[in-house]
C-alpha positions as MATLAB code, in Angstrom:
seq = 'KVSKTETEPEATEYTGLKKIGSGGQIGVDMAGLEAGQEIEGIETGGTAPPGWMTSTGPQPDVLMGFGLQEGEEDSKIYRKRTIKNVEDHDGTVLFGDTKSPGSHLTINAAKKAGKPVIENPNAEELKVWMDENKITSLNVAGNRYKPGTTEEYDKESVKSVIREAVELQRATVEDDEMI';
ca = [
       0.354    0.025   -0.147;
       1.320    3.464   -0.995;
       0.394    6.564    0.973;
       0.846    9.769   -0.821;
       1.063   13.179    1.431;
      -1.536   15.393    0.413;
      -0.008   18.877    0.193;
      -1.720   22.265    0.062;
      -1.614   24.207   -3.423;
       0.843   26.546   -3.176;
      -0.806   29.856   -3.718;
      -0.309   32.126   -6.383;
       0.832   35.638   -5.639;
      -0.930   38.160   -7.544;
       0.870   40.151   -9.886;
      -1.851   42.486  -11.517;
      -3.715   42.985  -14.575;
      -2.764   40.814  -17.204;
      -5.614   41.044  -20.042;
      -8.464   43.159  -20.886;
     -11.718   41.807  -22.734;
     -14.962   43.595  -23.986;
     -17.977   42.957  -26.572;
     -16.316   45.204  -29.002;
     -19.142   47.641  -29.197;
     -18.395   51.195  -30.808;
     -17.880   53.451  -27.359;
     -16.617   52.465  -24.162;
     -15.763   48.765  -24.952;
     -13.433   49.601  -27.757;
     -11.621   52.223  -25.581;
     -10.913   49.418  -23.396;
      -9.485   47.428  -26.032;
      -7.346   50.203  -27.256;
      -5.934   50.809  -23.548;
      -5.194   47.158  -23.448;
      -3.403   47.566  -26.642;
      -1.516   50.680  -25.907;
      -0.261   49.010  -22.423;
       3.092   47.095  -22.648;
       2.076   43.143  -21.511;
      -1.547   43.276  -21.675;
      -3.418   40.754  -23.604;
      -7.027   41.805  -25.320;
     -10.057   40.052  -26.353;
     -13.494   38.879  -25.838;
     -16.559   37.996  -27.502;
     -18.250   39.893  -30.208;
     -22.106   39.673  -31.160;
     -22.674   37.627  -34.120;
     -21.841   38.757  -37.048;
     -19.272   41.173  -35.532;
     -22.041   43.681  -35.531;
     -21.333   47.347  -33.435;
     -23.654   50.606  -33.740;
     -21.511   51.614  -36.797;
     -22.353   47.652  -38.584;
     -20.087   44.648  -38.853;
     -16.303   45.388  -37.853;
     -14.747   41.397  -38.032;
     -11.514   42.631  -39.280;
     -11.477   45.275  -36.501;
     -12.640   42.965  -33.590;
     -10.366   39.953  -34.555;
      -7.729   42.341  -34.386;
      -8.122   42.671  -31.030;
      -8.535   39.417  -30.302;
     -12.346   39.106  -29.774;
     -14.272   35.997  -31.097;
     -17.523   35.991  -33.067;
     -20.151   34.891  -30.194;
     -23.445   32.438  -31.079;
     -26.514   32.932  -32.564;
     -28.512   35.786  -30.511;
     -32.129   37.203  -31.414;
     -31.251   39.924  -29.469;
     -27.949   40.440  -30.618;
     -25.793   41.709  -27.681;
     -26.905   39.684  -24.803;
     -25.666   36.548  -24.609;
     -22.263   38.350  -25.425;
     -22.451   40.541  -22.423;
     -22.991   37.510  -20.046;
     -20.415   35.643  -21.591;
     -17.969   38.402  -21.464;
     -18.962   38.973  -17.396;
     -18.546   35.107  -16.830;
     -15.369   34.724  -18.773;
     -13.683   37.611  -17.187;
     -12.361   37.947  -13.044;
     -14.343   41.539  -13.034;
     -16.169   43.909  -14.479;
     -15.591   47.804  -14.801;
     -18.568   49.835  -16.035;
     -18.279   53.275  -17.540;
     -21.435   55.525  -18.255;
     -25.163   55.692  -17.693;
     -25.377   52.537  -15.080;
     -29.345   52.877  -15.513;
     -28.886   51.792  -19.590;
     -30.744   48.645  -20.210;
     -27.272   46.993  -21.093;
     -25.922   48.194  -17.979;
     -28.743   46.759  -15.749;
     -27.796   43.531  -18.052;
     -23.948   43.639  -17.116;
     -25.023   44.517  -13.432;
     -27.268   41.546  -12.941;
     -25.149   39.270  -14.965;
     -22.346   39.730  -12.529;
     -24.367   39.238   -9.646;
     -25.942   35.877  -10.966;
     -21.943   34.845  -11.644;
     -20.583   35.948   -8.408;
     -18.262   38.292  -10.053;
     -17.222   41.988   -8.954;
     -18.084   44.847  -10.731;
     -17.439   48.681  -10.090;
     -19.025   51.665  -11.706;
     -17.154   54.867  -12.703;
     -14.178   54.845  -10.963;
     -11.114   57.011  -11.090;
      -7.844   55.164  -11.713;
      -7.132   55.231   -7.977;
     -10.666   52.998   -7.600;
      -9.979   50.791  -10.267;
      -6.209   50.239   -9.223;
      -7.809   49.294   -5.238;
     -11.255   47.352   -6.832;
      -8.306   45.053   -8.969;
      -6.181   44.477   -6.033;
      -8.922   43.350   -3.480;
     -10.731   40.916   -6.059;
      -7.281   40.030   -7.426;
      -8.568   40.614  -11.448;
      -6.523   39.487  -13.951;
      -8.962   39.420  -16.743;
     -11.026   42.419  -16.488;
     -13.875   43.461  -18.868;
     -14.633   46.593  -19.467;
     -18.031   47.913  -20.529;
     -20.629   50.534  -20.901;
     -22.363   52.595  -23.009;
     -22.112   52.795  -27.048;
     -21.929   55.400  -29.192;
     -25.368   56.050  -31.242;
     -24.459   57.085  -34.932;
     -26.438   60.336  -35.344;
     -26.418   61.204  -31.442;
     -24.924   63.781  -29.812;
     -24.026   61.468  -27.383;
     -19.989   60.751  -27.512;
     -18.239   58.869  -24.845;
     -15.243   60.303  -23.728;
     -13.317   57.201  -24.839;
      -9.815   59.274  -24.097;
     -11.348   59.790  -20.564;
     -11.900   55.833  -19.880;
      -8.669   55.042  -21.687;
      -7.060   57.305  -19.121;
      -8.499   55.664  -16.312;
      -7.775   52.350  -17.474;
      -4.219   52.925  -18.011;
      -3.329   55.072  -14.866;
      -4.695   52.339  -12.982;
      -2.364   49.474  -14.083;
       0.491   52.352  -14.006;
      -0.272   52.474  -10.461;
      -0.816   48.675  -10.090;
       2.259   48.154  -11.539;
       4.153   50.860   -9.466;
       2.663   49.093   -6.411;
       4.290   45.523   -7.614;
       7.630   47.011   -7.756;
       7.504   48.693   -4.634;
       6.833   45.539   -2.922;
       9.502   43.442   -4.914;
      12.185   45.923   -3.869;
      11.591   45.420   -0.216;
];
């Protein structure tokens, strides 16, 4: 008879954000993906709507360029991909009108999946939330840009919050390594 000694699996140390994903919609989703590509060492991806649909029409080349996969058929177009992106990431940051139908769906999907959500954070709040929740894969969600309307979301401010949060996080990791 051979006895095995069971050992506790070694706890992996949290080393910060590694991936940014979204559903690829024009607006906040795209800002998150662009921020991810601009930050060294961050992977991008996620699940796009069926037919690679965005508010400006199908965008297969653009979305595949960010590493997105095409979502399954969905009569509502965006519902299944929204839920899948929430489920496939460690947590979701939501920018924009948190009372919109899409934001409501995102928040409810996160609650159902037991995933953390943060709404409209600044860079410091996002950094602290990612650290506390050990977010390595972040779903970026929010309002889409609707052509022909005056609603334009400040893509640069969304990108700035994400970039600054990662910079703060990396500075903290570097400080910890020096100790």
